[in-house]
mmCIF file with all atom_site columns, C-alpha atoms in Angstrom:
data_model
loop_
_atom_site.group_PDB
_atom_site.id
_atom_site.type_symbol
_atom_site.label_atom_id
_atom_site.label_alt_id
_atom_site.label_comp_id
_atom_site.label_asym_id
_atom_site.label_entity_id
_atom_site.label_seq_id
_atom_site.pdbx_PDB_ins_code
_atom_site.Cartn_x
_atom_site.Cartn_y
_atom_site.Cartn_z
_atom_site.occupancy
_atom_site.B_iso_or_equiv
_atom_site.pdbx_formal_charge
_atom_site.auth_seq_id
_atom_site.auth_comp_id
_atom_site.auth_asym_id
_atom_site.auth_atom_id
_atom_site.pdbx_PDB_model_num
ATOM 1   C CA . GLU A 1 1   ? -40.378 -65.853 -34.216 1.00 0.00 ? 1   GLU A CA 1
ATOM 2   C CA . ALA A 1 2   ? -37.441 -68.043 -34.114 1.00 0.00 ? 2   ALA A CA 1
ATOM 3   C CA . GLY A 1 3   ? -35.364 -68.379 -30.588 1.00 0.00 ? 3   GLY A CA 1
ATOM 4   C CA . VAL A 1 4   ? -31.753 -68.940 -31.419 1.00 0.00 ? 4   VAL A CA 1
ATOM 5   C CA . VAL A 1 5   ? -30.447 -71.981 -34.168 1.00 0.00 ? 5   VAL A CA 1
ATOM 6   C CA . GLN A 1 6   ? -27.590 -73.992 -33.304 1.00 0.00 ? 6   GLN A CA 1
ATOM 7   C CA . SER A 1 7   ? -26.505 -76.966 -35.453 1.00 0.00 ? 7   SER A CA 1
ATOM 8   C CA . PRO A 1 8   ? -25.198 -79.651 -35.301 1.00 0.00 ? 8   PRO A CA 1
ATOM 9   C CA . ARG A 1 9   ? -27.245 -80.249 -31.495 1.00 0.00 ? 9   ARG A CA 1
ATOM 10  C CA . TYR A 1 10  ? -25.009 -83.095 -30.983 1.00 0.00 ? 10  TYR A CA 1
ATOM 11  C CA . LYS A 1 11  ? -21.248 -84.111 -32.810 1.00 0.00 ? 11  LYS A CA 1
ATOM 12  C CA . ILE A 1 12  ? -19.363 -87.115 -31.899 1.00 0.00 ? 12  ILE A CA 1
ATOM 13  C CA . ILE A 1 13  ? -15.339 -86.338 -31.961 1.00 0.00 ? 13  ILE A CA 1
ATOM 14  C CA . GLU A 1 14  ? -11.643 -87.854 -31.906 1.00 0.00 ? 14  GLU A CA 1
ATOM 15  C CA . LYS A 1 15  ? -9.541  -86.537 -30.273 1.00 0.00 ? 15  LYS A CA 1
ATOM 16  C CA . LYS A 1 16  ? -7.170  -84.466 -31.836 1.00 0.00 ? 16  LYS A CA 1
ATOM 17  C CA . GLN A 1 17  ? -9.579  -83.618 -34.221 1.00 0.00 ? 17  GLN A CA 1
ATOM 18  C CA . PRO A 1 18  ? -11.166 -79.997 -34.703 1.00 0.00 ? 18  PRO A CA 1
ATOM 19  C CA . VAL A 1 19  ? -15.303 -79.415 -34.581 1.00 0.00 ? 19  VAL A CA 1
ATOM 20  C CA . ALA A 1 20  ? -16.803 -77.005 -35.425 1.00 0.00 ? 20  ALA A CA 1
ATOM 21  C CA . PHE A 1 21  ? -20.081 -75.556 -34.205 1.00 0.00 ? 21  PHE A CA 1
ATOM 22  C CA . TRP A 1 22  ? -22.786 -73.272 -35.481 1.00 0.00 ? 22  TRP A CA 1
ATOM 23  C CA . CYS A 1 23  ? -24.515 -70.486 -34.941 1.00 0.00 ? 23  CYS A CA 1
ATOM 24  C CA . ASN A 1 24  ? -27.731 -68.324 -36.676 1.00 0.00 ? 24  ASN A CA 1
ATOM 25  C CA . PRO A 1 25  ? -29.046 -65.810 -33.178 1.00 0.00 ? 25  PRO A CA 1
ATOM 26  C CA . ILE A 1 26  ? -32.478 -63.916 -33.187 1.00 0.00 ? 26  ILE A CA 1
ATOM 27  C CA . SER A 1 27  ? -33.177 -61.890 -35.325 1.00 0.00 ? 27  SER A CA 1
ATOM 28  C CA . GLY A 1 28  ? -31.542 -57.878 -34.510 1.00 0.00 ? 28  GLY A CA 1
ATOM 29  C CA . HIS A 1 29  ? -29.722 -58.982 -32.037 1.00 0.00 ? 29  HIS A CA 1
ATOM 30  C CA . ASN A 1 30  ? -26.865 -57.436 -31.636 1.00 0.00 ? 30  ASN A CA 1
ATOM 31  C CA . THR A 1 31  ? -24.816 -59.356 -28.585 1.00 0.00 ? 31  THR A CA 1
ATOM 32  C CA . LEU A 1 32  ? -23.488 -63.406 -30.076 1.00 0.00 ? 32  LEU A CA 1
ATOM 33  C CA . TYR A 1 33  ? -22.475 -65.117 -26.658 1.00 0.00 ? 33  TYR A CA 1
ATOM 34  C CA . TRP A 1 34  ? -20.756 -68.007 -26.785 1.00 0.00 ? 34  TRP A CA 1
ATOM 35  C CA . TYR A 1 35  ? -21.374 -70.867 -22.886 1.00 0.00 ? 35  TYR A CA 1
ATOM 36  C CA . LEU A 1 36  ? -19.835 -74.217 -21.839 1.00 0.00 ? 36  LEU A CA 1
ATOM 37  C CA . GLN A 1 37  ? -21.759 -76.177 -19.673 1.00 0.00 ? 37  GLN A CA 1
ATOM 38  C CA . ASN A 1 38  ? -20.424 -79.113 -17.906 1.00 0.00 ? 38  ASN A CA 1
ATOM 39  C CA . LEU A 1 39  ? -22.628 -81.961 -16.267 1.00 0.00 ? 39  LEU A CA 1
ATOM 40  C CA . GLY A 1 40  ? -23.732 -80.741 -13.785 1.00 0.00 ? 40  GLY A CA 1
ATOM 41  C CA . GLN A 1 41  ? -22.746 -76.815 -13.521 1.00 0.00 ? 41  GLN A CA 1
ATOM 42  C CA . GLY A 1 42  ? -23.598 -74.182 -15.011 1.00 0.00 ? 42  GLY A CA 1
ATOM 43  C CA . PRO A 1 43  ? -22.384 -72.856 -17.852 1.00 0.00 ? 43  PRO A CA 1
ATOM 44  C CA . GLU A 1 44  ? -19.635 -70.259 -19.154 1.00 0.00 ? 44  GLU A CA 1
ATOM 45  C CA . LEU A 1 45  ? -19.058 -67.334 -20.861 1.00 0.00 ? 45  LEU A CA 1
ATOM 46  C CA . LEU A 1 46  ? -16.152 -68.906 -23.160 1.00 0.00 ? 46  LEU A CA 1
ATOM 47  C CA . ILE A 1 47  ? -16.855 -65.114 -25.787 1.00 0.00 ? 47  ILE A CA 1
ATOM 48  C CA . ARG A 1 48  ? -19.383 -61.987 -26.189 1.00 0.00 ? 48  ARG A CA 1
ATOM 49  C CA . TYR A 1 49  ? -19.730 -60.522 -29.991 1.00 0.00 ? 49  TYR A CA 1
ATOM 50  C CA . GLU A 1 50  ? -20.951 -56.989 -30.357 1.00 0.00 ? 50  GLU A CA 1
ATOM 51  C CA . ASN A 1 51  ? -21.910 -57.103 -33.524 1.00 0.00 ? 51  ASN A CA 1
ATOM 52  C CA . GLU A 1 52  ? -19.206 -58.188 -35.436 1.00 0.00 ? 52  GLU A CA 1
ATOM 53  C CA . GLU A 1 53  ? -16.540 -57.580 -32.441 1.00 0.00 ? 53  GLU A CA 1
ATOM 54  C CA . ALA A 1 54  ? -15.661 -59.382 -29.395 1.00 0.00 ? 54  ALA A CA 1
ATOM 55  C CA . VAL A 1 55  ? -16.234 -57.408 -26.611 1.00 0.00 ? 55  VAL A CA 1
ATOM 56  C CA . ASP A 1 56  ? -15.629 -60.370 -23.847 1.00 0.00 ? 56  ASP A CA 1
ATOM 57  C CA . ASP A 1 57  ? -12.981 -63.691 -24.972 1.00 0.00 ? 57  ASP A CA 1
ATOM 58  C CA . SER A 1 58  ? -10.859 -63.325 -21.773 1.00 0.00 ? 58  SER A CA 1
ATOM 59  C CA . GLN A 1 59  ? -12.325 -66.658 -21.284 1.00 0.00 ? 59  GLN A CA 1
ATOM 60  C CA . LEU A 1 60  ? -11.915 -68.254 -24.049 1.00 0.00 ? 60  LEU A CA 1
ATOM 61  C CA . PRO A 1 61  ? -9.375  -70.495 -24.416 1.00 0.00 ? 61  PRO A CA 1
ATOM 62  C CA . LYS A 1 62  ? -6.865  -68.930 -27.476 1.00 0.00 ? 62  LYS A CA 1
ATOM 63  C CA . ASP A 1 63  ? -4.625  -72.103 -28.385 1.00 0.00 ? 63  ASP A CA 1
ATOM 64  C CA . ARG A 1 64  ? -6.675  -74.805 -29.624 1.00 0.00 ? 64  ARG A CA 1
ATOM 65  C CA . PHE A 1 65  ? -10.577 -72.692 -29.952 1.00 0.00 ? 65  PHE A CA 1
ATOM 66  C CA . SER A 1 66  ? -11.767 -69.653 -31.857 1.00 0.00 ? 66  SER A CA 1
ATOM 67  C CA . ALA A 1 67  ? -15.011 -68.038 -33.433 1.00 0.00 ? 67  ALA A CA 1
ATOM 68  C CA . GLU A 1 68  ? -16.059 -65.679 -35.953 1.00 0.00 ? 68  GLU A CA 1
ATOM 69  C CA . ARG A 1 69  ? -18.990 -63.671 -36.762 1.00 0.00 ? 69  ARG A CA 1
ATOM 70  C CA . LEU A 1 70  ? -17.689 -62.010 -39.251 1.00 0.00 ? 70  LEU A CA 1
ATOM 71  C CA . LYS A 1 71  ? -21.566 -60.272 -41.260 1.00 0.00 ? 71  LYS A CA 1
ATOM 72  C CA . GLY A 1 72  ? -22.370 -59.698 -37.607 1.00 0.00 ? 72  GLY A CA 1
ATOM 73  C CA . VAL A 1 73  ? -25.081 -61.921 -37.845 1.00 0.00 ? 73  VAL A CA 1
ATOM 74  C CA . ASP A 1 74  ? -23.998 -65.882 -37.258 1.00 0.00 ? 74  ASP A CA 1
ATOM 75  C CA . SER A 1 75  ? -21.394 -67.083 -35.484 1.00 0.00 ? 75  SER A CA 1
ATOM 76  C CA . THR A 1 76  ? -19.058 -69.762 -35.533 1.00 0.00 ? 76  THR A CA 1
ATOM 77  C CA . LEU A 1 77  ? -16.992 -71.781 -32.818 1.00 0.00 ? 77  LEU A CA 1
ATOM 78  C CA . LYS A 1 78  ? -14.312 -73.397 -33.536 1.00 0.00 ? 78  LYS A CA 1
ATOM 79  C CA . ILE A 1 79  ? -11.900 -76.243 -31.180 1.00 0.00 ? 79  ILE A CA 1
ATOM 80  C CA . GLN A 1 80  ? -9.008  -77.331 -33.131 1.00 0.00 ? 80  GLN A CA 1
ATOM 81  C CA . PRO A 1 81  ? -7.836  -80.308 -32.047 1.00 0.00 ? 81  PRO A CA 1
ATOM 82  C CA . ALA A 1 82  ? -10.966 -81.496 -29.452 1.00 0.00 ? 82  ALA A CA 1
ATOM 83  C CA . GLU A 1 83  ? -9.258  -82.671 -26.395 1.00 0.00 ? 83  GLU A CA 1
ATOM 84  C CA . LEU A 1 84  ? -11.533 -85.438 -23.975 1.00 0.00 ? 84  LEU A CA 1
ATOM 85  C CA . GLY A 1 85  ? -11.928 -82.204 -21.507 1.00 0.00 ? 85  GLY A CA 1
ATOM 86  C CA . ASP A 1 86  ? -13.931 -80.635 -24.515 1.00 0.00 ? 86  ASP A CA 1
ATOM 87  C CA . SER A 1 87  ? -16.658 -82.579 -23.841 1.00 0.00 ? 87  SER A CA 1
ATOM 88  C CA . ALA A 1 88  ? -19.516 -80.343 -22.965 1.00 0.00 ? 88  ALA A CA 1
ATOM 89  C CA . VAL A 1 89  ? -22.738 -79.127 -24.218 1.00 0.00 ? 89  VAL A CA 1
ATOM 90  C CA . TYR A 1 90  ? -22.040 -75.725 -26.678 1.00 0.00 ? 90  TYR A CA 1
ATOM 91  C CA . LEU A 1 91  ? -24.477 -72.780 -26.053 1.00 0.00 ? 91  LEU A CA 1
ATOM 92  C CA . CYS A 1 92  ? -25.303 -70.075 -28.461 1.00 0.00 ? 92  CYS A CA 1
ATOM 93  C CA . ALA A 1 93  ? -27.590 -67.120 -26.544 1.00 0.00 ? 93  ALA A CA 1
ATOM 94  C CA . SER A 1 94  ? -28.337 -63.873 -28.031 1.00 0.00 ? 94  SER A CA 1
ATOM 95  C CA . SER A 1 95  ? -29.458 -60.217 -26.569 1.00 0.00 ? 95  SER A CA 1
ATOM 96  C CA . PRO A 1 96  ? -31.149 -57.494 -28.196 1.00 0.00 ? 96  PRO A CA 1
ATOM 97  C CA . GLY A 1 97  ? -28.311 -54.976 -27.421 1.00 0.00 ? 97  GLY A CA 1
ATOM 98  C CA . LEU A 1 98  ? -27.632 -52.557 -25.189 1.00 0.00 ? 98  LEU A CA 1
ATOM 99  C CA . ALA A 1 99  ? -31.795 -51.392 -24.482 1.00 0.00 ? 99  ALA A CA 1
ATOM 100 C CA . GLY A 1 100 ? -32.012 -55.305 -23.455 1.00 0.00 ? 100 GLY A CA 1
ATOM 101 C CA . GLU A 1 101 ? -29.088 -56.593 -22.647 1.00 0.00 ? 101 GLU A CA 1
ATOM 102 C CA . ARG A 1 102 ? -30.780 -57.914 -19.832 1.00 0.00 ? 102 ARG A CA 1
ATOM 103 C CA . GLU A 1 103 ? -32.665 -60.526 -20.928 1.00 0.00 ? 103 GLU A CA 1
ATOM 104 C CA . GLN A 1 104 ? -30.349 -63.251 -23.057 1.00 0.00 ? 104 GLN A CA 1
ATOM 105 C CA . PHE A 1 105 ? -31.983 -66.392 -24.941 1.00 0.00 ? 105 PHE A CA 1
ATOM 106 C CA . PHE A 1 106 ? -30.811 -69.156 -25.192 1.00 0.00 ? 106 PHE A CA 1
ATOM 107 C CA . GLY A 1 107 ? -30.250 -71.964 -27.706 1.00 0.00 ? 107 GLY A CA 1
ATOM 108 C CA . PRO A 1 108 ? -30.118 -75.805 -27.711 1.00 0.00 ? 108 PRO A CA 1
ATOM 109 C CA . GLY A 1 109 ? -27.384 -76.178 -27.519 1.00 0.00 ? 109 GLY A CA 1
ATOM 110 C CA . THR A 1 110 ? -24.349 -78.482 -29.409 1.00 0.00 ? 110 THR A CA 1
ATOM 111 C CA . ARG A 1 111 ? -23.987 -81.897 -26.772 1.00 0.00 ? 111 ARG A CA 1
ATOM 112 C CA . LEU A 1 112 ? -19.606 -82.097 -27.552 1.00 0.00 ? 112 LEU A CA 1
ATOM 113 C CA . THR A 1 113 ? -17.907 -85.373 -26.701 1.00 0.00 ? 113 THR A CA 1
ATOM 114 C CA . VAL A 1 114 ? -14.460 -86.538 -27.140 1.00 0.00 ? 114 VAL A CA 1
ATOM 115 C CA . LEU A 1 115 ? -13.479 -90.007 -27.628 1.00 0.00 ? 115 LEU A CA 1
ATOM 116 C CA . GLY B 2 1   ? -13.569 -64.726 -9.740  1.00 0.00 ? 1   GLY B CA 1
ATOM 117 C CA . GLN B 2 2   ? -17.128 -64.757 -8.395  1.00 0.00 ? 2   GLN B CA 1
ATOM 118 C CA . GLN B 2 3   ? -18.497 -67.431 -6.993  1.00 0.00 ? 3   GLN B CA 1
ATOM 119 C CA . LEU B 2 4   ? -22.143 -68.094 -6.924  1.00 0.00 ? 4   LEU B CA 1
ATOM 120 C CA . ASN B 2 5   ? -23.518 -71.072 -4.127  1.00 0.00 ? 5   ASN B CA 1
ATOM 121 C CA . GLN B 2 6   ? -26.269 -72.887 -5.200  1.00 0.00 ? 6   GLN B CA 1
ATOM 122 C CA . SER B 2 7   ? -29.009 -74.614 -2.674  1.00 0.00 ? 7   SER B CA 1
ATOM 123 C CA . PRO B 2 8   ? -29.572 -76.632 -2.642  1.00 0.00 ? 8   PRO B CA 1
ATOM 124 C CA . GLN B 2 9   ? -28.818 -79.348 -5.675  1.00 0.00 ? 9   GLN B CA 1
ATOM 125 C CA . SER B 2 10  ? -30.707 -81.864 -6.055  1.00 0.00 ? 10  SER B CA 1
ATOM 126 C CA . MET B 2 11  ? -34.502 -81.666 -4.402  1.00 0.00 ? 11  MET B CA 1
ATOM 127 C CA . PHE B 2 12  ? -37.082 -84.427 -4.567  1.00 0.00 ? 12  PHE B CA 1
ATOM 128 C CA . ILE B 2 13  ? -40.255 -83.351 -3.793  1.00 0.00 ? 13  ILE B CA 1
ATOM 129 C CA . GLN B 2 14  ? -44.058 -84.408 -3.518  1.00 0.00 ? 14  GLN B CA 1
ATOM 130 C CA . GLU B 2 15  ? -46.935 -83.231 -6.208  1.00 0.00 ? 15  GLU B CA 1
ATOM 131 C CA . GLY B 2 16  ? -48.154 -80.532 -4.826  1.00 0.00 ? 16  GLY B CA 1
ATOM 132 C CA . GLU B 2 17  ? -45.757 -79.155 -2.760  1.00 0.00 ? 17  GLU B CA 1
ATOM 133 C CA . ASP B 2 18  ? -43.971 -75.774 -1.974  1.00 0.00 ? 18  ASP B CA 1
ATOM 134 C CA . VAL B 2 19  ? -40.162 -75.346 -2.664  1.00 0.00 ? 19  VAL B CA 1
ATOM 135 C CA . SER B 2 20  ? -37.401 -73.377 -2.396  1.00 0.00 ? 20  SER B CA 1
ATOM 136 C CA . MET B 2 21  ? -33.574 -72.821 -3.690  1.00 0.00 ? 21  MET B CA 1
ATOM 137 C CA . ASN B 2 22  ? -31.997 -70.684 -2.989  1.00 0.00 ? 22  ASN B CA 1
ATOM 138 C CA . CYS B 2 23  ? -28.079 -68.430 -4.147  1.00 0.00 ? 23  CYS B CA 1
ATOM 139 C CA . THR B 2 24  ? -25.692 -66.745 -2.361  1.00 0.00 ? 24  THR B CA 1
ATOM 140 C CA . SER B 2 25  ? -22.689 -64.890 -3.683  1.00 0.00 ? 25  SER B CA 1
ATOM 141 C CA . SER B 2 26  ? -18.920 -63.817 -2.119  1.00 0.00 ? 26  SER B CA 1
ATOM 142 C CA . SER B 2 27  ? -19.719 -60.063 -4.162  1.00 0.00 ? 27  SER B CA 1
ATOM 143 C CA . ILE B 2 28  ? -22.835 -57.908 -4.743  1.00 0.00 ? 28  ILE B CA 1
ATOM 144 C CA . PHE B 2 29  ? -24.565 -58.338 -8.501  1.00 0.00 ? 29  PHE B CA 1
ATOM 145 C CA . ASN B 2 30  ? -27.351 -55.499 -9.818  1.00 0.00 ? 30  ASN B CA 1
ATOM 146 C CA . THR B 2 31  ? -29.467 -57.924 -11.488 1.00 0.00 ? 31  THR B CA 1
ATOM 147 C CA . TRP B 2 32  ? -30.216 -61.264 -10.466 1.00 0.00 ? 32  TRP B CA 1
ATOM 148 C CA . LEU B 2 33  ? -31.641 -63.466 -12.711 1.00 0.00 ? 33  LEU B CA 1
ATOM 149 C CA . TRP B 2 34  ? -33.568 -67.530 -12.340 1.00 0.00 ? 34  TRP B CA 1
ATOM 150 C CA . TYR B 2 35  ? -33.371 -70.179 -16.075 1.00 0.00 ? 35  TYR B CA 1
ATOM 151 C CA . LYS B 2 36  ? -34.731 -73.635 -16.114 1.00 0.00 ? 36  LYS B CA 1
ATOM 152 C CA . GLN B 2 37  ? -33.272 -75.636 -18.208 1.00 0.00 ? 37  GLN B CA 1
ATOM 153 C CA . ASP B 2 38  ? -34.950 -78.944 -19.347 1.00 0.00 ? 38  ASP B CA 1
ATOM 154 C CA . PRO B 2 39  ? -33.120 -81.632 -20.633 1.00 0.00 ? 39  PRO B CA 1
ATOM 155 C CA . GLY B 2 40  ? -31.662 -81.091 -24.058 1.00 0.00 ? 40  GLY B CA 1
ATOM 156 C CA . GLU B 2 41  ? -32.304 -77.660 -23.711 1.00 0.00 ? 41  GLU B CA 1
ATOM 157 C CA . GLY B 2 42  ? -30.824 -74.564 -23.143 1.00 0.00 ? 42  GLY B CA 1
ATOM 158 C CA . PRO B 2 43  ? -31.400 -71.957 -20.639 1.00 0.00 ? 43  PRO B CA 1
ATOM 159 C CA . VAL B 2 44  ? -35.076 -70.701 -20.186 1.00 0.00 ? 44  VAL B CA 1
ATOM 160 C CA . LEU B 2 45  ? -35.500 -66.987 -17.958 1.00 0.00 ? 45  LEU B CA 1
ATOM 161 C CA . LEU B 2 46  ? -38.537 -67.665 -14.830 1.00 0.00 ? 46  LEU B CA 1
ATOM 162 C CA . ILE B 2 47  ? -37.772 -63.924 -13.134 1.00 0.00 ? 47  ILE B CA 1
ATOM 163 C CA . ALA B 2 48  ? -35.669 -61.203 -13.043 1.00 0.00 ? 48  ALA B CA 1
ATOM 164 C CA . LEU B 2 49  ? -34.625 -59.235 -10.341 1.00 0.00 ? 49  LEU B CA 1
ATOM 165 C CA . TYR B 2 50  ? -32.872 -55.542 -10.899 1.00 0.00 ? 50  TYR B CA 1
ATOM 166 C CA . LYS B 2 51  ? -32.915 -53.852 -7.135  1.00 0.00 ? 51  LYS B CA 1
ATOM 167 C CA . ALA B 2 52  ? -32.107 -55.232 -3.949  1.00 0.00 ? 52  ALA B CA 1
ATOM 168 C CA . GLY B 2 53  ? -35.217 -56.482 -1.936  1.00 0.00 ? 53  GLY B CA 1
ATOM 169 C CA . GLU B 2 54  ? -37.264 -56.594 -4.929  1.00 0.00 ? 54  GLU B CA 1
ATOM 170 C CA . LEU B 2 55  ? -40.182 -59.734 -5.182  1.00 0.00 ? 55  LEU B CA 1
ATOM 171 C CA . THR B 2 56  ? -41.588 -60.242 -7.319  1.00 0.00 ? 56  THR B CA 1
ATOM 172 C CA . SER B 2 57  ? -43.883 -63.886 -9.249  1.00 0.00 ? 57  SER B CA 1
ATOM 173 C CA . ASN B 2 58  ? -44.628 -65.020 -12.345 1.00 0.00 ? 58  ASN B CA 1
ATOM 174 C CA . GLY B 2 59  ? -46.703 -67.411 -11.629 1.00 0.00 ? 59  GLY B CA 1
ATOM 175 C CA . ARG B 2 60  ? -46.748 -69.474 -9.176  1.00 0.00 ? 60  ARG B CA 1
ATOM 176 C CA . LEU B 2 61  ? -42.866 -68.579 -9.163  1.00 0.00 ? 61  LEU B CA 1
ATOM 177 C CA . THR B 2 62  ? -41.744 -65.908 -6.207  1.00 0.00 ? 62  THR B CA 1
ATOM 178 C CA . ALA B 2 63  ? -37.318 -64.799 -6.404  1.00 0.00 ? 63  ALA B CA 1
ATOM 179 C CA . GLN B 2 64  ? -36.326 -62.448 -4.278  1.00 0.00 ? 64  GLN B CA 1
ATOM 180 C CA . PHE B 2 65  ? -33.218 -59.920 -4.004  1.00 0.00 ? 65  PHE B CA 1
ATOM 181 C CA . GLY B 2 66  ? -31.541 -59.871 -1.094  1.00 0.00 ? 66  GLY B CA 1
ATOM 182 C CA . ILE B 2 67  ? -31.307 -57.080 1.200   1.00 0.00 ? 67  ILE B CA 1
ATOM 183 C CA . THR B 2 68  ? -27.395 -57.493 0.682   1.00 0.00 ? 68  THR B CA 1
ATOM 184 C CA . ARG B 2 69  ? -27.325 -57.418 -2.862  1.00 0.00 ? 69  ARG B CA 1
ATOM 185 C CA . LYS B 2 70  ? -25.587 -61.184 -2.654  1.00 0.00 ? 70  LYS B CA 1
ATOM 186 C CA . ASP B 2 71  ? -28.519 -63.632 -2.374  1.00 0.00 ? 71  ASP B CA 1
ATOM 187 C CA . SER B 2 72  ? -31.805 -64.376 -4.045  1.00 0.00 ? 72  SER B CA 1
ATOM 188 C CA . PHE B 2 73  ? -34.459 -66.803 -3.456  1.00 0.00 ? 73  PHE B CA 1
ATOM 189 C CA . LEU B 2 74  ? -36.900 -68.418 -5.719  1.00 0.00 ? 74  LEU B CA 1
ATOM 190 C CA . ASN B 2 75  ? -39.842 -70.746 -4.358  1.00 0.00 ? 75  ASN B CA 1
ATOM 191 C CA . ILE B 2 76  ? -41.954 -73.146 -6.651  1.00 0.00 ? 76  ILE B CA 1
ATOM 192 C CA . SER B 2 77  ? -45.610 -73.432 -5.131  1.00 0.00 ? 77  SER B CA 1
ATOM 193 C CA . ALA B 2 78  ? -47.878 -76.037 -5.535  1.00 0.00 ? 78  ALA B CA 1
ATOM 194 C CA . SER B 2 79  ? -45.503 -77.775 -7.918  1.00 0.00 ? 79  SER B CA 1
ATOM 195 C CA . ILE B 2 80  ? -46.429 -80.193 -10.755 1.00 0.00 ? 80  ILE B CA 1
ATOM 196 C CA . PRO B 2 81  ? -44.779 -82.251 -12.727 1.00 0.00 ? 81  PRO B CA 1
ATOM 197 C CA . SER B 2 82  ? -43.671 -79.894 -15.893 1.00 0.00 ? 82  SER B CA 1
ATOM 198 C CA . ASP B 2 83  ? -41.926 -77.844 -12.975 1.00 0.00 ? 83  ASP B CA 1
ATOM 199 C CA . VAL B 2 84  ? -38.682 -80.770 -12.841 1.00 0.00 ? 84  VAL B CA 1
ATOM 200 C CA . GLY B 2 85  ? -35.766 -79.785 -14.414 1.00 0.00 ? 85  GLY B CA 1
ATOM 201 C CA . ILE B 2 86  ? -32.492 -78.016 -12.895 1.00 0.00 ? 86  ILE B CA 1
ATOM 202 C CA . TYR B 2 87  ? -32.830 -74.677 -12.278 1.00 0.00 ? 87  TYR B CA 1
ATOM 203 C CA . PHE B 2 88  ? -30.466 -71.914 -12.476 1.00 0.00 ? 88  PHE B CA 1
ATOM 204 C CA . CYS B 2 89  ? -29.758 -68.145 -10.415 1.00 0.00 ? 89  CYS B CA 1
ATOM 205 C CA . ALA B 2 90  ? -27.755 -66.330 -11.929 1.00 0.00 ? 90  ALA B CA 1
ATOM 206 C CA . GLY B 2 91  ? -25.692 -62.686 -11.275 1.00 0.00 ? 91  GLY B CA 1
ATOM 207 C CA . GLN B 2 92  ? -25.151 -59.749 -13.500 1.00 0.00 ? 92  GLN B CA 1
ATOM 208 C CA . LEU B 2 93  ? -22.855 -56.512 -12.183 1.00 0.00 ? 93  LEU B CA 1
ATOM 209 C CA . GLY B 2 94  ? -23.466 -54.235 -15.066 1.00 0.00 ? 94  GLY B CA 1
ATOM 210 C CA . ARG B 2 95  ? -22.648 -52.874 -17.879 1.00 0.00 ? 95  ARG B CA 1
ATOM 211 C CA . GLY B 2 96  ? -19.221 -53.622 -20.495 1.00 0.00 ? 96  GLY B CA 1
ATOM 212 C CA . SER B 2 97  ? -17.565 -56.967 -19.408 1.00 0.00 ? 97  SER B CA 1
ATOM 213 C CA . ALA B 2 98  ? -19.313 -56.544 -16.239 1.00 0.00 ? 98  ALA B CA 1
ATOM 214 C CA . ARG B 2 99  ? -22.191 -58.015 -18.232 1.00 0.00 ? 99  ARG B CA 1
ATOM 215 C CA . GLN B 2 100 ? -21.349 -61.312 -17.851 1.00 0.00 ? 100 GLN B CA 1
ATOM 216 C CA . LEU B 2 101 ? -23.949 -63.736 -16.098 1.00 0.00 ? 101 LEU B CA 1
ATOM 217 C CA . THR B 2 102 ? -21.758 -66.437 -13.911 1.00 0.00 ? 102 THR B CA 1
ATOM 218 C CA . PHE B 2 103 ? -24.087 -69.056 -13.328 1.00 0.00 ? 103 PHE B CA 1
ATOM 219 C CA . GLY B 2 104 ? -25.207 -71.270 -9.759  1.00 0.00 ? 104 GLY B CA 1
ATOM 220 C CA . SER B 2 105 ? -23.719 -74.938 -10.460 1.00 0.00 ? 105 SER B CA 1
ATOM 221 C CA . GLY B 2 106 ? -28.199 -75.541 -10.675 1.00 0.00 ? 106 GLY B CA 1
ATOM 222 C CA . THR B 2 107 ? -30.888 -77.466 -8.387  1.00 0.00 ? 107 THR B CA 1
ATOM 223 C CA . GLN B 2 108 ? -32.386 -80.495 -9.609  1.00 0.00 ? 108 GLN B CA 1
ATOM 224 C CA . LEU B 2 109 ? -35.595 -80.882 -9.276  1.00 0.00 ? 109 LEU B CA 1
ATOM 225 C CA . THR B 2 110 ? -37.900 -84.233 -9.378  1.00 0.00 ? 110 THR B CA 1
ATOM 226 C CA . VAL B 2 111 ? -41.727 -83.719 -8.682  1.00 0.00 ? 111 VAL B CA 1
ATOM 227 C CA . LEU B 2 112 ? -43.316 -86.998 -7.851  1.00 0.00 ? 112 LEU B CA 1
ATOM 228 C CA . PRO B 2 113 ? -46.384 -87.537 -8.055  1.00 0.00 ? 113 PRO B CA 1
#
């Protein structure tokens, strides 16, 4: 079974540029999460989707960050414009849904560097 | 918000030694999870604990859910080189918006040959 797929794996951009990250969750997983992981820290939740609905986006900085999961499968996280402090690893995770809510399977992440 | 204090921040041990790390919280959790993260990869679940007082093993790994529901520890016995990585504890309160995981800041483990 394929795991959570993320692309790109690495991205280097200049500040004020836009950037987008893509996530394909494990097939059949209804719940999708985007996390931010700063160097030396644990992941912090940005947004959680149940199917196509964003059910928890309280930690998402909505002035510059946006996310979508239009068909309840793949998801895109966007930053516009990027700032120096956005340099971090952006992790996507998925879980089966209510029945399997306890285990989240993580993708390899996208490492963003903002210059 | 909820805070998780994970210690130690880093450890250097000899191959074959046992290692212990722990997490404490300012508030209670209903689930404790332990993850391992290798460089360039996402965290991988090692052990999940669902009940206060629960002691669970997974091979050389043993973890316990503290009675107060505010702490957990992870032990690794007879360490081997592939144990190198960052270990994270994570707490989860319950359903709905409380389902989100709160992660500790990690323990960087180095195993010396």
